[in-house]
XYZ file of C-alpha atoms in Angstrom:
724
model
C -11.454 -22.434 -24.259
C -14.467 -23.200 -26.375
C -17.303 -20.822 -25.503
C -19.511 -22.519 -23.201
C -23.353 -21.972 -22.547
C -25.766 -23.295 -20.052
C -26.626 -26.997 -20.824
C -30.267 -27.893 -21.296
C -29.170 -30.668 -18.863
C -28.266 -28.214 -15.937
C -31.405 -25.861 -17.029
C -33.899 -28.673 -16.327
C -32.018 -29.669 -13.184
C -32.734 -26.234 -11.622
C -36.075 -26.494 -12.662
C -36.786 -29.976 -10.782
C -35.163 -28.216 -7.619
C -37.592 -24.859 -8.029
C -40.237 -27.467 -8.442
C -38.832 -29.835 -5.203
C -38.551 -26.545 -2.869
C -42.412 -25.956 -4.188
C -41.279 -22.606 -6.191
C -42.824 -23.819 -8.916
C -45.814 -25.894 -9.786
C -44.864 -29.409 -11.415
C -45.938 -28.785 -14.737
C -44.555 -25.336 -15.015
C -43.011 -26.352 -18.103
C -45.990 -27.046 -20.264
C -47.527 -23.736 -19.621
C -44.446 -21.938 -19.386
C -41.593 -23.157 -21.259
C -38.102 -22.158 -20.171
C -36.398 -20.406 -23.435
C -32.684 -21.551 -24.349
C -30.337 -19.900 -22.614
C -32.313 -18.235 -19.945
C -31.467 -18.906 -16.397
C -34.673 -20.569 -14.487
C -34.290 -18.581 -11.342
C -34.110 -14.877 -13.017
C -36.977 -15.852 -16.061
C -39.768 -17.525 -13.683
C -39.224 -14.691 -11.150
C -39.587 -12.170 -14.351
C -42.693 -14.303 -14.691
C -44.003 -13.639 -11.248
C -44.003 -17.042 -10.448
C -41.688 -16.018 -6.981
C -39.612 -13.172 -5.583
C -36.400 -13.685 -6.803
C -33.972 -13.271 -3.811
C -36.247 -15.582 -1.758
C -35.790 -18.498 -4.651
C -32.124 -17.803 -4.470
C -32.078 -17.893 -0.872
C -33.615 -21.210 -0.634
C -31.865 -22.923 -3.716
C -28.508 -21.932 -1.691
C -29.529 -23.442 1.695
C -30.786 -26.557 -0.023
C -27.291 -26.612 -1.843
C -25.612 -25.341 1.388
C -23.457 -23.045 -1.175
C -23.152 -19.250 -0.148
C -25.309 -16.251 -1.762
C -22.447 -13.675 -3.469
C -24.020 -10.621 -4.595
C -22.452 -7.744 -6.165
C -22.770 -4.458 -4.302
C -21.138 -1.103 -4.508
C -18.470 -2.049 -1.884
C -16.997 -4.694 -4.187
C -17.906 -3.317 -7.622
C -14.388 -2.529 -7.987
C -12.830 -5.815 -6.817
C -14.997 -7.564 -9.369
C -13.960 -5.354 -12.074
C -10.322 -6.109 -11.301
C -10.948 -9.708 -11.032
C -12.493 -9.899 -14.360
C -9.110 -8.288 -15.447
C -7.016 -10.660 -14.169
C -4.928 -12.396 -16.817
C -5.934 -15.989 -15.600
C -9.761 -15.102 -15.797
C -9.130 -13.669 -19.567
C -7.954 -17.113 -20.286
C -11.405 -18.264 -20.517
C -12.824 -15.055 -22.219
C -15.618 -12.945 -21.616
C -17.780 -14.597 -23.313
C -17.481 -17.418 -22.059
C -18.207 -15.907 -18.705
C -21.498 -14.381 -20.226
C -22.219 -17.791 -21.518
C -21.783 -19.558 -18.533
C -23.951 -16.650 -16.530
C -20.721 -16.803 -14.125
C -18.380 -14.347 -12.549
C -15.156 -15.032 -10.274
C -15.679 -13.278 -6.621
C -12.036 -14.541 -5.280
C -9.117 -15.999 -6.545
C -6.278 -17.385 -4.279
C -3.056 -19.801 -4.584
C -5.230 -22.780 -5.023
C -8.861 -22.208 -5.860
C -11.595 -19.710 -7.330
C -15.141 -18.750 -6.049
C -17.250 -18.217 -8.513
C -20.802 -16.742 -8.505
C -23.147 -18.642 -11.133
C -26.802 -18.020 -11.780
C -27.135 -21.567 -12.162
C -24.702 -23.459 -9.724
C -25.777 -26.678 -11.110
C -23.732 -26.425 -14.148
C -21.067 -29.050 -13.000
C -19.855 -29.927 -16.613
C -18.680 -26.354 -17.331
C -17.290 -26.150 -13.382
C -15.242 -29.065 -14.247
C -13.879 -27.683 -17.946
C -13.236 -24.411 -15.909
C -11.127 -26.182 -13.242
C -8.861 -27.770 -16.231
C -8.666 -24.495 -17.995
C -7.356 -22.276 -14.717
C -5.338 -25.209 -12.803
C -7.335 -24.209 -9.685
C -10.457 -25.973 -7.534
C -13.682 -24.089 -8.297
C -15.621 -23.505 -5.551
C -19.466 -22.052 -6.283
C -21.962 -19.455 -4.717
C -24.821 -18.496 -6.154
C -25.523 -15.131 -8.034
C -28.222 -13.045 -9.663
C -28.179 -13.064 -13.291
C -28.915 -9.690 -13.457
C -25.851 -8.621 -11.226
C -23.398 -10.996 -13.275
C -24.458 -9.844 -16.799
C -24.174 -6.235 -14.984
C -20.315 -7.019 -14.511
C -19.494 -8.626 -17.215
C -21.130 -6.197 -19.702
C -19.024 -3.323 -17.913
C -15.990 -5.087 -18.669
C -16.477 -5.816 -22.098
C -17.319 -1.973 -22.489
C -14.279 -1.315 -20.644
C -12.198 -4.033 -23.039
C -13.285 -2.284 -26.030
C -12.496 1.361 -24.595
C -9.148 0.695 -23.568
C -8.212 -1.784 -26.238
C -5.263 -0.315 -27.527
C -5.341 -1.616 -30.990
C -8.948 -0.709 -31.380
C -8.089 2.907 -30.504
C -5.365 2.817 -32.911
C -7.401 1.651 -35.659
C -9.855 4.486 -35.645
C -6.681 7.408 -34.865
C -5.710 7.893 -38.918
C -9.849 8.035 -39.666
C -10.704 9.995 -36.547
C -7.323 12.275 -35.974
C -9.515 15.031 -37.771
C -12.295 15.439 -35.426
C -9.971 14.817 -32.063
C -10.512 17.601 -29.293
C -10.272 17.765 -26.186
C -13.796 17.873 -24.539
C -14.925 20.490 -21.952
C -13.986 18.931 -18.843
C -13.054 20.315 -15.408
C -9.204 20.754 -15.636
C -8.828 19.650 -11.942
C -10.842 16.674 -11.954
C -11.332 14.054 -14.569
C -13.416 10.695 -14.448
C -11.487 7.910 -16.621
C -14.851 6.535 -17.526
C -17.083 9.234 -18.270
C -18.388 9.185 -21.773
C -15.692 6.797 -22.590
C -17.828 5.055 -25.339
C -18.258 8.155 -27.180
C -14.939 10.172 -26.759
C -12.447 10.460 -29.610
C -9.618 7.786 -29.672
C -7.120 9.928 -28.318
C -9.020 10.930 -25.329
C -9.753 7.346 -24.684
C -5.623 6.419 -25.407
C -4.902 9.231 -22.390
C -7.515 7.436 -19.914
C -6.347 3.745 -20.808
C -2.682 5.226 -19.789
C -3.962 6.698 -16.937
C -6.045 4.105 -16.095
C -3.065 1.464 -16.368
C -0.666 3.560 -14.647
C -2.746 3.367 -11.784
C -4.218 -0.242 -11.808
C -0.183 -1.374 -11.594
C 0.497 1.033 -8.572
C 2.866 3.782 -11.065
C 4.412 6.326 -9.134
C 5.586 8.251 -12.399
C 4.277 8.337 -15.929
C 6.968 8.954 -18.601
C 6.007 9.759 -21.976
C 8.920 10.108 -24.006
C 9.101 11.298 -27.799
C 11.452 9.372 -29.950
C 11.926 9.408 -33.744
C 9.278 6.878 -34.803
C 7.755 6.305 -31.919
C 6.100 7.744 -28.288
C 7.037 5.338 -25.582
C 5.089 5.529 -22.842
C 6.705 4.038 -19.190
C 5.828 3.850 -15.818
C 7.915 3.581 -12.150
C 6.548 0.976 -10.040
C 8.129 0.458 -6.914
C 11.000 2.778 -7.956
C 11.537 0.728 -11.236
C 10.908 1.973 -14.760
C 9.261 -0.355 -16.731
C 7.065 -0.072 -20.473
C 3.913 0.446 -20.454
C 2.952 0.582 -24.348
C 4.367 2.128 -27.391
C 2.094 4.225 -29.860
C 2.967 6.266 -33.181
C 5.128 9.283 -33.064
C 2.370 11.226 -35.084
C 0.026 10.777 -31.594
C 2.507 12.909 -29.274
C 0.967 16.152 -30.220
C -2.664 15.489 -29.398
C -1.615 12.911 -26.438
C 0.187 15.690 -24.620
C -2.196 18.153 -25.468
C -4.686 16.402 -24.135
C -2.803 16.004 -20.870
C -1.772 19.577 -20.600
C -5.228 21.212 -20.804
C -6.689 18.755 -18.100
C -3.613 19.688 -16.037
C -4.172 23.843 -16.550
C -1.553 24.273 -18.502
C -1.073 26.427 -21.914
C -1.659 23.895 -25.096
C -0.443 26.506 -27.461
C 3.344 26.846 -25.532
C 5.446 23.950 -26.749
C 8.577 25.920 -26.215
C 8.812 26.204 -22.779
C 9.014 23.865 -19.923
C 5.424 23.972 -17.905
C 4.332 22.697 -14.768
C 0.392 21.727 -13.923
C -1.761 19.752 -11.930
C -4.805 17.543 -12.154
C -7.166 15.092 -9.960
C -8.482 11.905 -11.584
C -10.961 9.449 -10.521
C -10.732 5.688 -11.137
C -12.445 2.664 -9.536
C -9.561 2.129 -7.626
C -9.702 5.471 -5.890
C -8.982 9.398 -6.607
C -5.546 10.124 -7.547
C -3.557 13.442 -7.821
C -1.007 13.974 -10.738
C 2.015 16.659 -10.917
C 2.660 17.295 -14.401
C 5.799 18.385 -15.756
C 6.553 19.130 -19.634
C 9.740 20.010 -21.409
C 10.710 20.273 -24.951
C 13.002 18.156 -26.565
C 14.482 17.392 -30.293
C 11.383 15.032 -31.201
C 8.689 17.095 -29.428
C 7.468 17.702 -25.828
C 8.748 15.087 -23.108
C 6.086 15.099 -20.324
C 6.597 13.219 -16.470
C 3.417 13.116 -14.260
C 3.873 11.938 -10.523
C 1.235 10.083 -9.281
C -0.139 11.291 -5.905
C -2.672 9.367 -3.739
C -5.175 11.772 -2.032
C -5.694 8.915 0.807
C -3.760 10.750 3.707
C -4.026 7.902 5.934
C -1.271 5.923 3.743
C 1.019 8.515 5.072
C 1.049 7.581 8.923
C 4.146 6.632 10.715
C 2.439 3.089 10.771
C 2.211 2.613 7.139
C 5.623 4.090 5.778
C 7.991 1.188 7.283
C 9.016 3.019 9.814
C 10.327 0.549 12.717
C 8.833 1.472 16.575
C 12.504 2.425 17.654
C 12.586 5.363 14.960
C 9.351 6.348 15.119
C 9.141 6.622 19.038
C 12.211 8.740 18.577
C 10.825 11.035 15.992
C 7.629 11.611 18.090
C 9.534 12.742 20.697
C 11.538 15.216 18.479
C 8.596 16.300 16.953
C 6.396 17.225 20.241
C 9.687 19.198 21.288
C 9.855 23.056 20.242
C 12.591 25.595 19.238
C 14.283 22.899 17.185
C 14.931 21.990 13.572
C 13.744 18.546 12.033
C 15.637 17.723 8.893
C 14.825 14.473 6.526
C 17.283 13.734 4.250
C 18.084 11.488 1.086
C 17.874 11.563 -2.620
C 15.331 12.556 -4.747
C 12.549 9.791 -4.801
C 13.600 8.391 -1.355
C 10.158 9.354 0.256
C 11.154 12.525 2.313
C 8.247 14.221 1.660
C 5.789 11.468 2.639
C 7.811 11.541 6.276
C 7.601 15.223 6.531
C 3.769 14.870 5.565
C 3.263 12.102 8.394
C 4.842 14.268 10.850
C 2.327 16.992 10.337
C -0.328 14.491 10.300
C 0.844 13.961 13.915
C 1.183 17.500 14.968
C -2.390 18.404 13.294
C -4.434 18.197 16.379
C -6.011 21.257 16.096
C -4.048 22.752 19.019
C -1.167 24.112 16.861
C -1.068 26.532 14.010
C 0.946 24.923 11.262
C 2.084 26.815 8.118
C 4.020 25.077 5.382
C 5.726 26.782 2.225
C 5.996 23.957 -0.515
C 7.219 24.015 -4.004
C 4.947 22.409 -5.195
C 2.102 21.318 -3.176
C 2.007 17.886 -2.949
C -0.888 16.670 -0.789
C -3.546 19.203 0.162
C -4.278 18.806 4.054
C -7.303 20.636 6.248
C -6.575 22.548 9.241
C -2.924 23.258 7.329
C -1.968 26.565 5.977
C -0.260 25.747 3.015
C 1.868 28.570 0.692
C 3.155 27.351 -2.812
C 6.279 28.863 -3.791
C 6.036 31.375 -6.339
C 9.483 33.348 -7.519
C 7.496 35.527 -10.013
C 6.205 37.238 -7.196
C 8.983 37.182 -4.919
C 7.711 33.913 -2.515
C 10.733 31.933 -2.034
C 11.097 29.867 1.008
C 13.277 32.224 2.881
C 10.911 35.370 2.155
C 7.844 33.230 2.535
C 8.955 31.962 6.111
C 9.934 35.511 7.362
C 6.115 36.335 5.855
C 4.730 33.318 8.093
C 6.575 34.213 11.302
C 4.486 37.052 11.710
C 1.514 34.745 11.376
C 2.131 33.200 14.901
C 2.908 29.515 13.649
C 3.598 26.877 16.156
C 5.153 24.488 13.494
C 6.662 25.600 10.260
C 7.260 22.991 7.325
C 9.960 24.077 4.715
C 9.742 22.017 1.078
C 13.471 22.012 1.281
C 16.554 24.220 2.401
C 18.459 24.658 -0.690
C 20.553 27.968 0.357
C 22.197 30.095 2.884
C 19.966 32.624 3.397
C 16.761 29.711 3.724
C 18.719 28.049 6.117
C 20.117 30.939 8.429
C 16.198 31.815 8.560
C 15.212 28.364 9.675
C 17.520 28.260 12.501
C 16.671 31.391 13.534
C 13.053 30.735 13.475
C 13.793 27.691 15.625
C 15.582 29.900 18.298
C 12.126 31.970 18.281
C 10.558 29.204 19.532
C 8.995 27.698 16.490
C 9.323 23.786 15.464
C 10.523 23.669 11.963
C 10.813 20.657 9.618
C 12.554 20.353 6.299
C 14.508 18.307 3.913
C 18.161 18.179 2.724
C 19.376 16.736 -0.383
C 22.102 14.369 1.369
C 23.313 10.387 1.747
C 23.137 10.323 5.509
C 21.912 12.038 8.173
C 25.422 13.149 9.582
C 26.105 14.578 6.024
C 23.016 17.346 6.880
C 25.493 18.939 8.844
C 28.434 19.063 6.259
C 25.997 20.486 3.635
C 24.806 23.390 6.093
C 28.424 24.160 6.354
C 28.938 24.153 2.867
C 26.133 26.340 2.477
C 28.122 28.625 4.962
C 25.804 28.315 7.878
C 28.129 29.004 11.225
C 28.643 25.877 13.455
C 27.366 27.383 16.654
C 23.898 28.351 14.972
C 23.484 24.784 13.620
C 24.569 23.171 17.180
C 21.784 25.360 19.153
C 19.079 24.875 16.639
C 19.122 21.279 15.025
C 17.018 18.672 16.711
C 16.793 15.257 14.846
C 18.443 14.497 11.488
C 16.575 11.451 9.953
C 18.208 9.748 6.680
C 15.875 7.334 4.575
C 15.527 5.152 1.319
C 13.207 3.661 -0.036
C 13.488 -0.149 -0.546
C 10.885 -3.113 -2.546
C 9.471 -5.475 -0.075
C 9.234 -9.104 -0.923
C 6.511 -10.587 -2.591
C 4.447 -12.320 0.456
C 3.235 -14.839 -2.478
C 6.469 -15.962 -3.717
C 9.313 -15.375 -1.476
C 11.677 -18.531 -0.808
C 14.348 -18.865 1.403
C 17.848 -17.389 0.162
C 20.388 -19.257 -1.457
C 23.494 -20.714 0.434
C 25.662 -18.155 -0.906
C 23.506 -15.024 0.000
C 23.302 -16.925 3.296
C 26.935 -17.047 3.719
C 27.387 -13.296 2.328
C 24.959 -12.090 5.564
C 26.784 -14.217 8.125
C 29.743 -12.405 7.065
C 28.011 -8.882 7.515
C 26.867 -10.614 10.782
C 23.403 -10.513 9.555
C 21.129 -13.667 11.538
C 19.833 -15.840 8.475
C 17.284 -17.452 10.254
C 14.093 -15.814 8.505
C 16.319 -14.206 5.256
C 14.240 -14.641 2.256
C 14.871 -13.632 -1.673
C 12.859 -12.823 -4.363
C 11.309 -15.377 -7.435
C 8.373 -13.864 -8.669
C 4.748 -15.304 -9.596
C 1.518 -13.700 -11.092
C 0.595 -11.490 -8.202
C 4.112 -9.505 -8.374
C 4.154 -9.288 -12.115
C 7.521 -12.015 -11.807
C 8.921 -9.378 -10.260
C 9.376 -11.093 -6.933
C 8.442 -7.601 -5.027
C 5.193 -6.047 -4.216
C 5.231 -2.639 -2.756
C 7.922 -0.617 -1.322
C 8.885 0.163 2.803
C 11.088 3.202 4.270
C 15.021 2.373 5.443
C 15.446 4.964 8.336
C 18.434 6.253 10.308
C 17.538 8.656 12.956
C 20.513 10.894 14.414
C 19.323 12.211 17.744
C 21.190 15.675 18.294
C 22.165 14.917 22.010
C 24.803 17.045 24.193
C 27.745 15.244 22.914
C 26.609 15.442 18.792
C 25.718 19.485 19.640
C 29.110 19.577 20.796
C 30.662 17.852 18.099
C 28.995 20.190 15.616
C 29.711 23.574 17.677
C 33.288 22.133 16.816
C 33.055 21.236 13.612
C 33.919 17.575 14.018
C 33.653 15.130 11.317
C 30.968 12.963 9.975
C 32.511 9.955 11.373
C 32.840 11.473 14.688
C 29.140 12.596 14.931
C 27.902 8.937 14.129
C 30.220 7.665 16.845
C 28.875 9.920 19.452
C 25.516 9.114 18.486
C 25.257 5.632 18.962
C 25.017 5.956 22.779
C 21.577 7.191 21.266
C 21.168 3.971 19.693
C 22.100 5.288 16.118
C 21.956 3.116 12.888
C 23.618 3.857 10.152
C 21.149 3.076 6.546
C 23.244 0.329 5.868
C 22.593 -1.382 9.456
C 19.066 -0.666 9.387
C 18.320 -1.702 5.789
C 20.313 -4.975 7.101
C 17.244 -5.182 9.962
C 14.747 -5.635 7.008
C 17.180 -8.046 5.371
C 16.990 -10.083 8.541
C 13.360 -9.972 9.271
C 12.646 -11.344 5.783
C 11.265 -7.903 4.662
C 13.261 -7.562 1.294
C 16.546 -9.058 0.392
C 20.186 -8.512 0.516
C 20.410 -7.731 -3.055
C 17.065 -5.359 -3.079
C 19.296 -3.252 -0.268
C 22.800 -3.174 -2.071
C 21.140 -2.142 -5.265
C 19.266 1.330 -3.586
C 22.080 2.115 -0.807
C 25.173 0.222 -3.077
C 27.617 -2.707 -1.689
C 27.396 -3.450 2.147
C 30.711 -4.708 3.667
C 31.360 -6.331 7.122
C 33.355 -3.443 8.440
C 30.066 -0.850 7.589
C 28.142 -3.122 9.816
C 30.503 -4.155 12.586
C 28.338 -2.511 15.209
C 25.579 -4.803 14.325
C 28.173 -8.534 15.468
C 29.580 -6.142 18.478
C 25.876 -5.524 19.794
C 25.315 -1.745 19.277
C 22.683 -3.202 17.648
C 20.368 -6.232 18.959
C 21.136 -8.930 16.476
C 22.471 -11.663 18.627
C 20.089 -14.810 20.072
C 19.590 -16.454 23.170
C 18.875 -20.305 24.024
C 15.528 -20.460 22.576
C 16.104 -18.264 19.448
C 15.502 -15.077 20.430
C 16.808 -11.347 19.197
C 18.069 -9.692 22.022
C 16.315 -6.505 22.760
C 13.592 -7.189 20.499
C 9.766 -7.500 22.071
C 8.532 -10.729 22.225
C 4.980 -11.536 21.118
C 3.654 -15.430 21.451
C 0.382 -15.891 18.938
C -1.987 -18.593 20.489
C -4.339 -19.423 17.824
C -5.427 -22.993 16.191
C -5.927 -21.310 12.953
C -2.443 -21.975 11.216
C -3.329 -19.965 8.359
C -4.383 -16.790 10.680
C -1.035 -17.140 12.894
C 1.197 -17.729 10.150
C -0.275 -14.098 8.707
C 0.165 -12.672 11.731
C 3.589 -13.815 12.631
C 4.632 -12.472 9.337
C 3.356 -8.831 9.949
C 4.570 -8.898 13.460
C 8.312 -9.870 12.249
C 7.806 -7.293 9.953
C 7.494 -4.887 12.647
C 10.668 -5.932 14.844
C 8.745 -8.253 17.110
C 10.507 -11.464 18.152
C 7.430 -14.207 17.490
C 6.311 -17.337 18.805
C 3.092 -19.357 18.018
C 1.296 -22.121 20.060
C -1.529 -23.739 18.684
C -3.906 -24.528 21.589
C -4.259 -23.100 25.280
C -2.505 -26.357 26.432
C 0.577 -25.826 24.132
C 0.688 -21.571 24.885
C 0.901 -21.924 28.316
C 3.905 -24.194 28.345
C 5.629 -21.624 25.711
C 4.360 -18.639 28.425
C 6.682 -20.543 31.278
C 9.676 -21.555 29.351
C 9.912 -18.397 26.919
C 8.191 -15.513 28.842
C 7.125 -13.131 26.221
C 6.773 -9.360 26.526
C 2.736 -10.054 25.719
C 0.399 -12.729 24.443
C -2.017 -12.647 21.797
C -4.511 -15.191 22.526
C -7.892 -16.445 20.416
C -10.965 -16.892 22.557
C -11.945 -19.884 20.656
C -9.904 -23.224 20.999
C -9.729 -26.816 21.367
C -8.235 -28.513 24.628
C -8.162 -25.066 26.148
C -9.937 -22.152 25.450
C -8.515 -18.437 25.373
C -10.421 -17.771 28.518
C -8.872 -20.896 30.233
C -5.873 -19.806 29.450
C -6.484 -16.207 30.791
C -7.877 -17.606 34.128
C -4.886 -19.806 34.727
C -2.354 -17.305 33.921
C -3.942 -14.767 36.209
C -3.830 -17.285 38.827
C 0.259 -17.882 38.902
C 2.161 -15.138 40.419
C 5.013 -16.123 38.308
C 3.448 -15.224 35.194
C 0.131 -13.027 36.545
C 1.474 -9.735 34.893
C 2.101 -11.142 31.460
C 0.151 -8.684 29.061
C -2.818 -10.535 27.220
C -4.582 -9.252 23.970
C -7.706 -11.313 23.493
C -9.142 -11.978 19.763
C -12.498 -12.574 19.370
C -14.665 -13.537 16.611
C -17.757 -11.276 17.082
C -17.731 -7.870 18.668
C -20.518 -8.229 21.615
C -21.055 -6.557 25.026
C -21.591 -9.919 27.127
C -17.964 -11.371 25.299
C -16.196 -8.558 25.938
C -17.543 -8.458 30.044
C -16.150 -11.739 30.355
C -12.841 -10.860 29.062
C -12.630 -8.086 31.256
C -13.583 -10.158 34.581
C -11.120 -12.792 33.292
C -8.042 -10.096 33.161
C -7.678 -9.329 29.454
C -5.615 -6.239 29.064
C -7.003 -5.783 25.635
C -9.367 -7.272 23.115
C -9.795 -6.752 19.587
C -12.071 -8.520 16.764
C -10.092 -11.028 14.383
C -11.405 -9.683 11.471
C -9.976 -5.850 12.141
C -7.747 -4.630 9.884
C -4.223 -5.508 10.306
C -2.943 -1.852 11.045
C -5.508 -1.505 13.671
C -4.505 -5.037 15.544
C -0.370 -3.863 15.302
C -1.450 -0.288 16.857
C -3.278 -2.039 19.650
C -0.282 -4.478 20.396
C 1.658 -1.242 20.263
C -0.717 0.372 22.836
C -0.451 -2.340 25.652
C 3.351 -2.107 25.201
C 3.367 0.896 25.992
C 0.827 0.554 28.682
C 2.619 -2.321 30.222
C 5.843 -0.509 30.104
C 7.756 -3.396 27.936
């Protein structure tokens, strides 16, 4: 797209509007002519003709457009939008010439903040170039230029070609600056930094931006391959010349607190980086190879709220059972699965649940991945004799209520863990096995006595991580997939498959969610462990406690449209009908009634006249394994309540034909449906509104602008309170 600048015609039109609003004198241009490419509002504000923000507000009111401001809270979002491929198609110089920046991009339109909102010819050209409808808001010119200048600087700093062009001449002066070893800001002094420093920052920044969990820097004969793992899948980030391997690795090693002179031995380290997105902790490991040192960095989020059960994809049935197990004492709770299946995250979620200040919690980890306030965390150190077993013996004299072991690897650790449980402690740990029942076999193989296991184990959890379908582009599954699901006994109403779009980098998936198989150690299972029964027998007995295999739990996600059958079989392996026979036989709730509802699932009715809001909420709640129906107003909602008899009603307060408050009154007046719990959605928080809802019989209320996780938590709390 050719470069666009503010046109004289639009400048003159804006000056006329300012005169009409009596902000400028009619003869202003004769006394103070407007320079070319200057925005009239900012120019005449600097001349003292009016207050700039007051003028912006008046123009916005006159044109009926919003005022868009660049604030600290939205700067990071705007910087990310400026780096969007769609925005880059226009070019930074064009945005600067137009004095415009995008504030929001959706599937159908883009909202621009413009210093001159009357630049309509440029808007029409942008609509053609972007292929989206352009909506206009007015913004301050200085704030627009600030965002564009930052993006231009970052583009230059992080351009791989720009960095590599300087390497040959600057490599001699490349050195690692004096920076804190445990904390590095990616953008501090980048413009004056050596090229290798900027190259390392580029690798770290792009990895975090793309949501990577790991960074792999692999030297080869004639190049260095930099790859990242996103949602469990490896993808290439960039390739750099082989002569940059040593300086890049040295930079990362120093930041991680390693010895940069030692290149013959494996090393481990940690560092913390700050990006515009968030602060991240990195666990770094290096090993020598034939072409140089290979480095892998695990990216850990410092935001512990992501480790809560609600954010792990754990369904309500498993979460409730696991919480009950965590509230017990004198038991061992084991989480099983291969490397990278999210076991540690589940353990930390359990610790956060238990960390309420009433318990003494001590962990022994190798390594410590997350630092949690209020918990004593110990790092395994074989050089000084701190192993899992020895550390556990020592901390039992520290009066712990809860003990977490990073992993049970040997017989000694297993025996001490079981003995700790028998003396009244709750012990959490992990074992590398493929299934929940496989943990029993693994402990037997280590030499642990069956009677000791039977008396100590409390619960076994097996888990995997599968990619979630992108909500922007997922499409109904093809007939071949539908037939396959029918063979497996999976309901096909909501089954989707991946397609790929700009939002998900054409992968069809965005983010990951957990698949959990929970095996409760009931009395029958405990006796089977003591008598050394097979894994299959343990699982058969556990079905009395609603046990589901990993395959069955994963197919629940497929049935709800959360992930695809292809993704499930990629992670778990081929699934056969014989494996999922319990789904069809009724052990797992998968059959439907005459209304299409899944037996055993909690039924929710959403009554809201906004199709967009109710559609999004319906998808979120279906992913939480609720059976969800919708109604567009109070009249239709009342009909659905009589017909469908939902377990809970989620109702908007303001609707046409019959408001939510009127629906609530009719519902409470009818003895047949009077006890149905109702969660009211309000547009704004006010004491008057809350009092009216309480008086009308609402069980709870929440603002529609609240985070969806808050809404789901309120629904679950209301369910529990109502005994659903």
